[in-house]
Short mmCIF file of C-alpha atoms in Angstrom, two decimals:
data_model
loop_
_atom_site.label_atom_id
_atom_site.label_comp_id
_atom_site.label_asym_id
_atom_site.label_seq_id
_atom_site.Cartn_x
_atom_site.Cartn_y
_atom_site.Cartn_z
CA UNK A 1 166.23 -19.09 44.74
CA UNK A 2 163.98 -20.82 42.21
CA UNK A 3 161.52 -21.61 44.99
CA UNK A 4 161.89 -19.30 47.95
CA UNK A 5 159.10 -21.04 49.84
CA UNK A 6 161.04 -24.30 50.11
CA UNK A 7 164.22 -22.59 51.28
CA UNK A 8 162.82 -20.45 54.10
CA UNK A 9 159.09 -21.13 54.41
CA UNK A 10 158.04 -17.67 53.19
CA UNK A 11 154.57 -17.08 51.81
CA UNK A 12 155.75 -15.11 48.77
CA UNK A 13 158.25 -16.15 46.14
CA UNK A 14 160.09 -14.35 43.34
CA UNK A 15 159.03 -15.10 39.77
CA UNK A 16 162.21 -15.52 37.77
CA UNK A 17 160.64 -17.07 34.69
CA UNK A 18 160.45 -14.74 31.74
CA UNK A 19 156.85 -15.77 31.16
CA UNK A 20 154.80 -17.11 34.06
CA UNK A 21 151.21 -18.21 33.56
CA UNK A 22 149.01 -21.12 34.40
CA UNK A 23 150.02 -22.97 31.23
CA UNK A 24 153.35 -23.69 32.99
CA UNK A 25 151.57 -26.16 35.27
CA UNK A 26 151.85 -28.86 32.62
CA UNK A 27 155.63 -28.89 33.02
CA UNK A 28 155.84 -27.76 36.64
CA UNK A 29 152.73 -28.56 38.71
CA UNK A 30 154.23 -26.82 41.78
CA UNK A 31 154.76 -23.49 40.01
CA UNK A 32 153.24 -20.49 41.75
CA UNK A 33 151.82 -18.27 39.04
CA UNK A 34 149.18 -15.64 38.38
CA UNK A 35 145.83 -17.34 37.79
CA UNK A 36 143.85 -16.88 34.60
CA UNK A 37 140.59 -15.61 36.07
CA UNK A 38 139.74 -12.54 33.99
CA UNK A 39 137.11 -13.32 31.37
CA UNK A 40 135.55 -11.32 28.54
CA UNK A 41 133.11 -9.46 30.81
CA UNK A 42 135.93 -8.46 33.16
CA UNK A 43 138.03 -7.26 30.19
CA UNK A 44 135.16 -5.04 29.08
CA UNK A 45 134.48 -3.68 32.57
CA UNK A 46 138.16 -2.94 33.17
CA UNK A 47 138.50 -0.91 29.95
CA UNK A 48 135.14 0.85 30.28
CA UNK A 49 135.65 1.34 34.01
CA UNK A 50 139.07 2.93 33.60
CA UNK A 51 138.09 5.16 30.65
CA UNK A 52 134.85 6.50 32.11
CA UNK A 53 136.23 8.52 34.98
CA UNK A 54 136.14 12.27 35.47
CA UNK A 55 136.88 13.04 31.80
CA UNK A 56 133.29 12.96 30.53
CA UNK A 57 132.37 15.50 33.24
CA UNK A 58 135.37 17.79 32.59
CA UNK A 59 136.35 17.55 28.93
CA UNK A 60 133.09 18.81 27.32
CA UNK A 61 133.98 22.33 28.42
CA UNK A 62 137.54 22.14 27.05
CA UNK A 63 136.42 20.73 23.72
CA UNK A 64 133.64 23.27 23.18
CA UNK A 65 135.91 26.10 24.26
CA UNK A 66 138.46 25.20 21.56
CA UNK A 67 136.05 24.31 18.76
CA UNK A 68 133.52 27.12 19.16
CA UNK A 69 130.45 25.23 17.92
CA UNK A 70 128.30 22.36 19.11
CA UNK A 71 128.65 20.45 15.84
CA UNK A 72 132.42 20.72 15.77
CA UNK A 73 132.67 19.59 19.40
CA UNK A 74 130.63 16.46 18.64
CA UNK A 75 132.86 15.71 15.65
CA UNK A 76 135.91 16.00 17.91
CA UNK A 77 134.34 13.55 20.36
CA UNK A 78 133.78 11.13 17.48
CA UNK A 79 137.31 11.67 16.12
CA UNK A 80 138.89 11.06 19.52
CA UNK A 81 136.86 7.86 19.84
CA UNK A 82 138.07 6.65 16.44
CA UNK A 83 141.67 7.56 17.23
CA UNK A 84 141.54 5.82 20.59
CA UNK A 85 139.96 2.76 18.97
CA UNK A 86 142.84 2.56 16.48
CA UNK A 87 145.33 2.64 19.35
CA UNK A 88 143.33 0.04 21.28
CA UNK A 89 143.34 -2.32 18.26
CA UNK A 90 147.12 -1.93 18.02
CA UNK A 91 147.50 -2.86 21.69
CA UNK A 92 145.21 -5.84 21.10
CA UNK A 93 147.63 -7.18 18.48
CA UNK A 94 150.61 -6.54 20.75
CA UNK A 95 148.87 -8.19 23.70
CA UNK A 96 148.24 -11.38 21.74
CA UNK A 97 151.68 -11.35 20.11
CA UNK A 98 153.46 -10.96 23.46
CA UNK A 99 151.36 -13.03 25.92
CA UNK A 100 152.93 -11.52 29.03
CA UNK A 101 151.65 -9.10 31.61
CA UNK A 102 153.22 -5.66 31.63
CA UNK A 103 151.64 -3.95 28.64
CA UNK A 104 153.68 -1.37 26.79
CA UNK A 105 156.67 -1.91 29.07
CA UNK A 106 156.98 -5.51 27.80
CA UNK A 107 156.41 -4.57 24.16
CA UNK A 108 159.07 -1.85 24.26
CA UNK A 109 161.45 -4.17 26.11
CA UNK A 110 161.15 -6.90 23.48
CA UNK A 111 161.49 -4.54 20.51
CA UNK A 112 163.72 -1.66 21.57
CA UNK A 113 165.65 -2.94 24.56
CA UNK A 114 165.81 -2.50 28.33
CA UNK A 115 166.81 1.18 28.57
CA UNK A 116 163.78 2.55 26.69
CA UNK A 117 161.52 0.12 28.58
CA UNK A 118 162.97 1.25 31.90
CA UNK A 119 162.36 4.90 31.05
CA UNK A 120 158.74 4.01 30.34
CA UNK A 121 158.19 2.31 33.70
CA UNK A 122 160.31 5.00 35.44
CA UNK A 123 157.97 7.82 34.33
CA UNK A 124 154.89 5.69 35.02
CA UNK A 125 155.88 4.85 38.59
CA UNK A 126 157.29 8.28 39.33
CA UNK A 127 154.25 10.30 38.30
CA UNK A 128 152.06 9.29 35.36
CA UNK A 129 150.30 6.26 36.84
CA UNK A 130 150.70 7.01 40.54
CA UNK A 131 149.84 10.66 40.01
CA UNK A 132 146.71 9.77 38.07
CA UNK A 133 145.59 7.48 40.89
CA UNK A 134 146.19 10.24 43.45
CA UNK A 135 144.14 12.70 41.37
CA UNK A 136 141.30 10.17 41.02
CA UNK A 137 141.29 9.67 44.80
CA UNK A 138 141.17 13.45 45.32
CA UNK A 139 138.31 13.81 42.82
CA UNK A 140 136.40 11.02 44.60
CA UNK A 141 136.93 12.69 47.96
CA UNK A 142 135.98 16.17 46.74
CA UNK A 143 132.60 15.03 45.43
CA UNK A 144 131.90 13.03 48.59
CA UNK A 145 132.90 15.77 51.04
CA UNK A 146 131.14 18.49 49.01
CA UNK A 147 127.79 16.99 50.04
CA UNK A 148 128.48 18.15 53.62
CA UNK A 149 129.55 21.67 52.55
CA UNK A 150 126.81 22.82 50.16
CA UNK A 151 127.52 26.58 50.43
CA UNK A 152 131.29 26.69 50.83
CA UNK A 153 134.48 24.95 49.80
CA UNK A 154 135.21 21.81 51.82
CA UNK A 155 138.42 21.84 53.92
CA UNK A 156 141.36 20.33 52.07
CA UNK A 157 142.39 18.35 55.13
CA UNK A 158 139.10 16.43 55.02
CA UNK A 159 139.40 15.88 51.27
CA UNK A 160 142.93 14.55 51.50
CA UNK A 161 142.15 12.36 54.50
CA UNK A 162 139.26 10.73 52.66
CA UNK A 163 141.42 10.42 49.52
CA UNK A 164 144.09 8.62 51.55
CA UNK A 165 141.43 6.32 53.02
CA UNK A 166 140.01 5.35 49.63
CA UNK A 167 143.52 4.76 48.29
CA UNK A 168 144.30 2.41 51.16
CA UNK A 169 140.98 0.63 50.68
CA UNK A 170 141.49 0.07 46.96
CA UNK A 171 145.09 -1.05 47.47
CA UNK A 172 143.97 -3.51 50.15
CA UNK A 173 141.28 -4.95 47.86
CA UNK A 174 143.81 -5.47 45.06
CA UNK A 175 146.19 -7.23 47.44
CA UNK A 176 143.52 -9.55 48.81
CA UNK A 177 141.85 -10.95 45.70
CA UNK A 178 141.89 -10.54 41.93
CA UNK A 179 138.44 -12.09 41.79
CA UNK A 180 136.92 -9.56 44.20
CA UNK A 181 138.81 -6.72 42.55
CA UNK A 182 137.27 -7.58 39.18
CA UNK A 183 133.85 -8.08 40.77
CA UNK A 184 134.00 -4.63 42.36
CA UNK A 185 135.21 -3.24 39.04
CA UNK A 186 132.25 -4.83 37.27
CA UNK A 187 129.78 -3.37 39.77
CA UNK A 188 131.32 0.12 39.64
CA UNK A 189 131.39 0.04 35.84
CA UNK A 190 127.71 -0.88 35.67
CA UNK A 191 126.83 1.82 38.22
CA UNK A 192 128.71 4.58 36.41
CA UNK A 193 127.28 3.44 33.07
CA UNK A 194 123.77 3.56 34.57
CA UNK A 195 124.51 7.12 35.75
CA UNK A 196 125.41 8.20 32.23
CA UNK A 197 122.43 6.30 30.79
CA UNK A 198 120.16 8.29 33.12
CA UNK A 199 121.66 11.51 31.74
CA UNK A 200 121.30 10.22 28.17
CA UNK A 201 117.67 9.16 28.62
CA UNK A 202 116.85 12.51 30.25
CA UNK A 203 118.46 14.39 27.39
CA UNK A 204 116.75 12.41 24.67
CA UNK A 205 113.37 12.84 26.38
CA UNK A 206 113.99 16.59 26.21
CA UNK A 207 114.86 16.27 22.51
CA UNK A 208 111.63 14.39 21.80
CA UNK A 209 109.81 17.15 23.65
CA UNK A 210 111.21 19.62 21.14
CA UNK A 211 114.18 21.07 23.03
CA UNK A 212 116.49 21.02 20.01
CA UNK A 213 117.42 24.70 19.95
CA UNK A 214 121.12 24.16 20.67
CA UNK A 215 121.44 21.33 18.14
CA UNK A 216 119.49 22.78 15.21
CA UNK A 217 122.20 25.19 14.11
CA UNK A 218 125.10 23.13 15.41
CA UNK A 219 127.69 24.77 13.16
CA UNK A 220 126.54 28.38 13.50
CA UNK A 221 129.59 30.58 14.01
CA UNK A 222 131.99 27.98 12.60
CA UNK A 223 133.54 30.65 10.39
CA UNK A 224 134.88 32.35 13.54
CA UNK A 225 136.55 29.22 14.89
CA UNK A 226 140.28 29.52 15.51
CA UNK A 227 141.64 26.45 13.71
CA UNK A 228 144.85 26.61 15.74
CA UNK A 229 142.81 25.63 18.81
CA UNK A 230 141.32 22.49 17.24
CA UNK A 231 144.35 20.39 18.30
CA UNK A 232 143.79 21.49 21.90
CA UNK A 233 140.20 20.26 21.63
CA UNK A 234 141.48 16.86 20.52
CA UNK A 235 143.89 16.89 23.43
CA UNK A 236 141.00 17.39 25.87
CA UNK A 237 139.01 14.62 24.16
CA UNK A 238 141.88 12.14 24.26
CA UNK A 239 142.14 12.79 28.01
CA UNK A 240 138.53 11.65 28.38
CA UNK A 241 139.24 8.47 26.37
CA UNK A 242 142.52 7.63 28.11
CA UNK A 243 142.73 4.18 29.66
CA UNK A 244 142.08 1.93 26.65
CA UNK A 245 145.60 0.44 26.91
CA UNK A 246 145.29 -0.80 30.49
CA UNK A 247 143.79 -4.26 30.00
CA UNK A 248 146.82 -5.46 28.00
CA UNK A 249 148.88 -5.19 31.19
CA UNK A 250 147.13 -8.20 32.72
CA UNK A 251 147.45 -10.58 29.73
CA UNK A 252 148.72 -13.46 31.88
CA UNK A 253 145.51 -13.33 33.96
CA UNK A 254 143.08 -13.27 31.02
CA UNK A 255 141.27 -16.48 30.07
CA UNK A 256 141.93 -17.25 26.38
CA UNK A 257 143.66 -13.89 25.75
CA UNK A 258 143.95 -14.43 21.97
CA UNK A 259 140.13 -14.16 21.84
CA UNK A 260 139.04 -12.20 24.90
CA UNK A 261 141.67 -9.44 24.75
CA UNK A 262 140.92 -8.07 21.24
CA UNK A 263 137.18 -8.77 21.53
CA UNK A 264 136.98 -7.07 24.92
CA UNK A 265 138.85 -4.03 23.62
CA UNK A 266 136.65 -3.69 20.52
CA UNK A 267 133.41 -4.01 22.51
CA UNK A 268 134.65 -1.53 25.11
CA UNK A 269 135.74 1.16 22.67
CA UNK A 270 132.52 0.95 20.68
CA UNK A 271 130.48 1.18 23.88
CA UNK A 272 132.44 4.12 25.30
CA UNK A 273 132.33 6.09 22.03
CA UNK A 274 128.53 5.69 21.77
CA UNK A 275 128.04 6.62 25.45
CA UNK A 276 130.26 9.70 25.16
CA UNK A 277 128.54 10.99 22.01
CA UNK A 278 125.06 10.38 23.43
CA UNK A 279 125.98 12.04 26.74
CA UNK A 280 127.20 15.19 24.97
CA UNK A 281 124.05 15.34 22.84
CA UNK A 282 122.06 15.07 26.08
CA UNK A 283 124.07 17.90 27.64
CA UNK A 284 123.20 20.22 24.74
CA UNK A 285 119.52 19.32 24.98
CA UNK A 286 119.41 21.14 28.32
CA UNK A 287 122.41 23.48 28.38
CA UNK A 288 123.27 26.23 25.93
CA UNK A 289 126.88 26.40 24.75
CA UNK A 290 127.46 29.41 26.99
CA UNK A 291 125.96 27.66 30.03
CA UNK A 292 128.21 24.69 29.45
CA UNK A 293 131.27 26.94 29.18
CA UNK A 294 130.34 28.71 32.44
CA UNK A 295 129.96 25.42 34.32
CA UNK A 296 132.70 23.83 36.42
CA UNK A 297 130.68 20.61 36.80
CA UNK A 298 128.75 19.96 33.59
CA UNK A 299 126.73 17.01 34.89
CA UNK A 300 125.64 18.93 37.99
CA UNK A 301 124.60 21.95 35.90
CA UNK A 302 122.68 19.60 33.61
CA UNK A 303 120.68 18.15 36.49
CA UNK A 304 120.04 21.26 38.56
CA UNK A 305 116.65 22.08 37.03
CA UNK A 306 115.79 18.50 36.04
CA UNK A 307 116.36 16.28 39.04
CA UNK A 308 115.35 18.60 41.90
CA UNK A 309 115.85 16.86 45.23
CA UNK A 310 117.43 13.92 43.44
CA UNK A 311 120.35 16.06 42.26
CA UNK A 312 122.55 14.32 44.84
CA UNK A 313 122.73 11.26 42.57
CA UNK A 314 124.96 13.15 40.13
CA UNK A 315 127.96 13.67 42.48
CA UNK A 316 127.44 10.10 43.73
CA UNK A 317 127.79 8.75 40.19
CA UNK A 318 130.82 10.98 39.56
CA UNK A 319 132.46 9.72 42.78
CA UNK A 320 131.84 6.10 41.82
CA UNK A 321 133.22 6.80 38.34
CA UNK A 322 136.45 8.02 39.89
CA UNK A 323 136.56 5.01 42.25
CA UNK A 324 136.11 2.62 39.33
CA UNK A 325 138.88 4.28 37.36
CA UNK A 326 141.16 4.13 40.40
CA UNK A 327 140.48 0.43 40.98
CA UNK A 328 140.96 -0.52 37.34
CA UNK A 329 144.11 1.57 37.03
CA UNK A 330 145.73 -0.09 40.04
CA UNK A 331 144.77 -3.57 38.84
CA UNK A 332 146.53 -2.91 35.53
CA UNK A 333 149.42 -0.65 36.53
CA UNK A 334 150.66 -2.94 39.29
CA UNK A 335 151.23 -5.66 36.69
CA UNK A 336 153.54 -3.34 34.79
CA UNK A 337 155.64 -2.80 37.92
CA UNK A 338 155.57 -6.55 38.58
CA UNK A 339 156.78 -7.29 35.04
CA UNK A 340 159.59 -4.73 35.36
CA UNK A 341 160.79 -6.31 38.61
CA UNK A 342 160.64 -9.75 37.02
CA UNK A 343 162.94 -8.47 34.29
CA UNK A 344 165.39 -7.11 36.87
CA UNK A 345 164.49 -3.43 36.52
CA UNK A 346 163.23 -3.20 40.10
CA UNK A 347 164.33 -5.08 43.24
CA UNK A 348 163.57 -8.81 43.24
CA UNK A 349 161.27 -8.41 46.21
CA UNK A 350 158.76 -6.57 43.99
CA UNK A 351 158.55 -9.60 41.67
CA UNK A 352 156.94 -11.76 44.33
CA UNK A 353 153.52 -13.37 44.32
CA UNK A 354 151.32 -14.18 47.27
CA UNK A 355 151.14 -17.97 47.20
CA UNK A 356 147.63 -18.14 48.66
CA UNK A 357 145.96 -15.28 46.84
CA UNK A 358 148.05 -15.26 43.64
CA UNK A 359 148.31 -11.45 43.66
CA UNK A 360 151.52 -9.45 43.05
CA UNK A 361 151.24 -7.91 46.51
CA UNK A 362 154.70 -6.24 46.70
CA UNK A 363 154.24 -4.65 43.27
CA UNK A 364 150.90 -3.26 44.41
CA UNK A 365 152.14 -2.00 47.78
CA UNK A 366 155.23 -0.26 46.40
CA UNK A 367 152.95 2.21 44.61
CA UNK A 368 150.96 3.16 47.71
CA UNK A 369 153.61 5.33 49.46
CA UNK A 370 154.15 7.33 46.26
CA UNK A 371 150.42 7.98 45.92
CA UNK A 372 150.11 9.00 49.57
CA UNK A 373 153.11 11.34 49.33
CA UNK A 374 151.47 13.06 46.37
CA UNK A 375 148.44 13.81 48.51
CA UNK A 376 150.59 15.78 50.95
CA UNK A 377 151.38 18.55 48.47
CA UNK A 378 150.01 20.20 45.35
CA UNK A 379 152.81 19.04 43.05
CA UNK A 380 150.88 16.04 41.73
CA UNK A 381 149.06 18.12 39.11
CA UNK A 382 152.30 19.71 37.93
CA UNK A 383 154.01 16.33 37.63
CA UNK A 384 151.18 14.92 35.54
CA UNK A 385 151.24 17.98 33.27
CA UNK A 386 154.99 17.66 32.84
CA UNK A 387 154.90 13.96 31.99
CA UNK A 388 151.68 13.72 29.94
CA UNK A 389 153.80 14.63 26.93
CA UNK A 390 156.08 11.63 27.48
CA UNK A 391 153.02 9.43 28.02
CA UNK A 392 151.86 9.98 24.44
CA UNK A 393 155.46 9.71 23.26
CA UNK A 394 155.82 6.24 24.77
CA UNK A 395 152.42 5.16 23.45
CA UNK A 396 153.67 6.10 19.98
CA UNK A 397 156.89 4.17 20.54
CA UNK A 398 154.83 1.17 21.65
CA UNK A 399 152.65 1.17 18.53
CA UNK A 400 155.81 1.48 16.41
CA UNK A 401 156.64 -2.04 17.60
CA UNK A 402 154.01 -3.44 15.20
CA UNK A 403 155.59 -2.38 11.87
CA UNK A 404 159.08 -3.01 13.27
CA UNK A 405 158.22 -6.51 14.48
CA UNK A 406 156.44 -7.42 11.23
CA UNK A 407 159.54 -6.42 9.31
CA UNK A 408 161.89 -8.22 11.68
CA UNK A 409 159.80 -11.37 12.25
CA UNK A 410 157.36 -11.71 9.32
CA UNK A 411 156.69 -15.41 10.05
CA UNK A 412 155.83 -14.89 13.73
CA UNK A 413 152.40 -16.26 14.68
CA UNK A 414 149.96 -13.46 15.45
CA UNK A 415 146.60 -14.64 16.84
CA UNK A 416 145.17 -11.19 16.10
CA UNK A 417 146.51 -8.66 13.63
CA UNK A 418 145.37 -5.33 12.24
CA UNK A 419 145.91 -3.88 8.75
CA UNK A 420 149.16 -1.92 8.57
CA UNK A 421 147.21 1.26 7.89
CA UNK A 422 145.92 1.13 11.50
CA UNK A 423 149.28 1.47 13.34
CA UNK A 424 150.55 3.92 10.72
CA UNK A 425 147.46 6.12 11.16
CA UNK A 426 147.74 5.99 14.92
CA UNK A 427 151.46 6.83 14.80
CA UNK A 428 150.61 9.93 12.78
CA UNK A 429 148.04 10.85 15.44
CA UNK A 430 150.68 10.44 18.16
CA UNK A 431 153.08 12.68 16.25
CA UNK A 432 150.25 15.19 16.01
CA UNK A 433 149.52 15.08 19.76
CA UNK A 434 153.19 15.30 20.72
CA UNK A 435 153.64 18.22 18.33
CA UNK A 436 150.64 20.01 19.83
CA UNK A 437 152.06 19.47 23.30
CA UNK A 438 155.39 21.01 22.30
CA UNK A 439 153.61 23.92 20.63
CA UNK A 440 151.12 24.68 23.42
CA UNK A 441 153.31 23.98 26.47
CA UNK A 442 157.00 23.91 25.51
CA UNK A 443 158.30 24.60 29.02
CA UNK A 444 156.25 21.80 30.62
CA UNK A 445 157.30 19.38 27.86
CA UNK A 446 160.96 20.20 28.38
CA UNK A 447 160.65 19.66 32.14
CA UNK A 448 158.92 16.33 31.46
CA UNK A 449 161.69 15.31 29.09
CA UNK A 450 164.33 16.17 31.70
CA UNK A 451 162.51 14.09 34.34
CA UNK A 452 162.32 11.19 31.87
CA UNK A 453 166.00 11.39 30.92
CA UNK A 454 166.90 11.52 34.62
CA UNK A 455 166.09 7.82 34.60
CA UNK A 456 169.15 7.09 32.44
CA UNK A 457 171.76 7.48 35.22
CA UNK A 458 169.45 5.53 37.54
CA UNK A 459 169.34 2.72 34.99
CA UNK A 460 173.11 2.55 34.54
CA UNK A 461 173.86 2.85 38.26
CA UNK A 462 171.37 0.33 39.67
CA UNK A 463 170.63 -2.01 36.73
CA UNK A 464 173.27 -1.99 34.02
CA UNK A 465 176.26 -1.85 36.43
CA UNK A 466 176.94 -5.47 37.35
CA UNK A 467 179.98 -5.06 39.67
CA UNK A 468 178.11 -3.47 42.54
CA UNK A 469 179.80 -3.23 45.97
CA UNK A 470 179.48 -6.33 48.11
CA UNK A 471 177.84 -4.36 50.94
CA UNK A 472 175.05 -3.32 48.57
CA UNK A 473 174.49 -6.90 47.41
CA UNK A 474 174.45 -8.15 51.00
CA UNK A 475 172.02 -5.44 52.04
CA UNK A 476 169.57 -6.25 49.23
CA UNK A 477 169.77 -9.97 50.01
CA UNK A 478 169.09 -9.35 53.72
CA UNK A 479 166.24 -6.98 52.91
CA UNK A 480 164.63 -9.56 50.62
CA UNK A 481 164.83 -12.32 53.23
CA UNK A 482 163.43 -10.09 55.96
CA UNK A 483 160.61 -8.98 53.67
CA UNK A 484 159.69 -12.60 52.98
CA UNK A 485 159.66 -13.43 56.67
CA UNK A 486 157.42 -10.44 57.36
CA UNK A 487 154.92 -11.51 54.74
CA UNK A 488 155.06 -15.07 56.01
CA UNK A 489 153.92 -13.88 59.45
CA UNK A 490 151.11 -11.72 58.01
CA UNK A 491 149.70 -14.46 55.83
CA UNK A 492 149.96 -17.15 58.52
CA UNK A 493 147.86 -14.96 60.79
CA UNK A 494 145.18 -14.68 58.15
CA UNK A 495 145.11 -18.48 57.76
CA UNK A 496 143.83 -18.83 61.33
CA UNK A 497 140.44 -17.35 60.42
#
């Protein structure tokens, strides 16, 4: 089944090669591979677009609540930016050392074996990644629908229906074209950045007009701060910065990844850190600490007395921020699922590529039903809370690949490398975050650990066990062939236009 198109005329084929990229054309001109069409600008917009979501509109309250002072909250924002930048630099080295799509799944697979890698993709597909996309769709829908219900809560049925619609739209876009997906991502990133720049300019105009009351004595009351809550402030800040690791999942589609991947990550993290700090300074130019703590939508509270009839632009920008994060997340996360299927950790049918569009369509589509199911109940938030602990745990395991790989393969060529102090520092930060999670929410962490470990019997039953019953093998083979024929019909219809 090296070339499924020749054997049965299907429009999608499985990728069995361990590494598949356009460089393979020199040895096999007929190879169907993912195209390298993501440049430096797209790398930057993917990282910035995924990071700047709802966090900058939610986390300021959580950080201030746990630090107690304006000055301390700004320092936490800066610290979280530095910590996230260290992690991003580590992923840049890993992405250039292992030039394969899949991100942390691939790095863990190469260093620590298939079981740990499977547990990573198991938790991601089950809740972490799919749940995050469902929440982003809900946030997008809530801000959109709220415009039609100014004095009351919008009906949840309308919110969830719109959330399902935007999910289907984003999934369709990702299936159709990588080029258009990245173009939309670029536009949404610029729009959301412009929205924050408007807030920043407004805030700094107020500062130049002398409204510096809340920033003059930024550390007043610091002596009353409960230091045991500082870790929780960092936890809220890291939530706002989450997403810096996503671009490494599409390494095979990046033009000149040894240059564009690390450069794109460094530009993105510097840009996001500056924007976040400036936005928070702008918030405090207008809002007192108590007003910020009493607000459920910080950006809306900021603009209520400043923008007047133009206040509607704030929820629009928030909605587009969520849409951009959703689009960028799907673009990256689907490549992790694709890589896992290519390694045999998911059915072969998921490791197929659309010949015409060069998109991993099955890997994208397999995530859609999970996201839609999460919209039907309220369990999505609980699942994310349970598994956020394991998310940081696996990020720490991923970064541990750097010192381990340098010890095991010191002569390995590394197009980009960081000083050893960088991964060591970030590993200590991960230990800190995991420890805080266990301390602040031990029950949720234990439930998350149980869900993660539940993947072990799944791994041994469906992957490790080679002598599966013949009926199961026949069923999977028939399913794969029928799936290919179905896609062949769909894509032939589109060729007629």
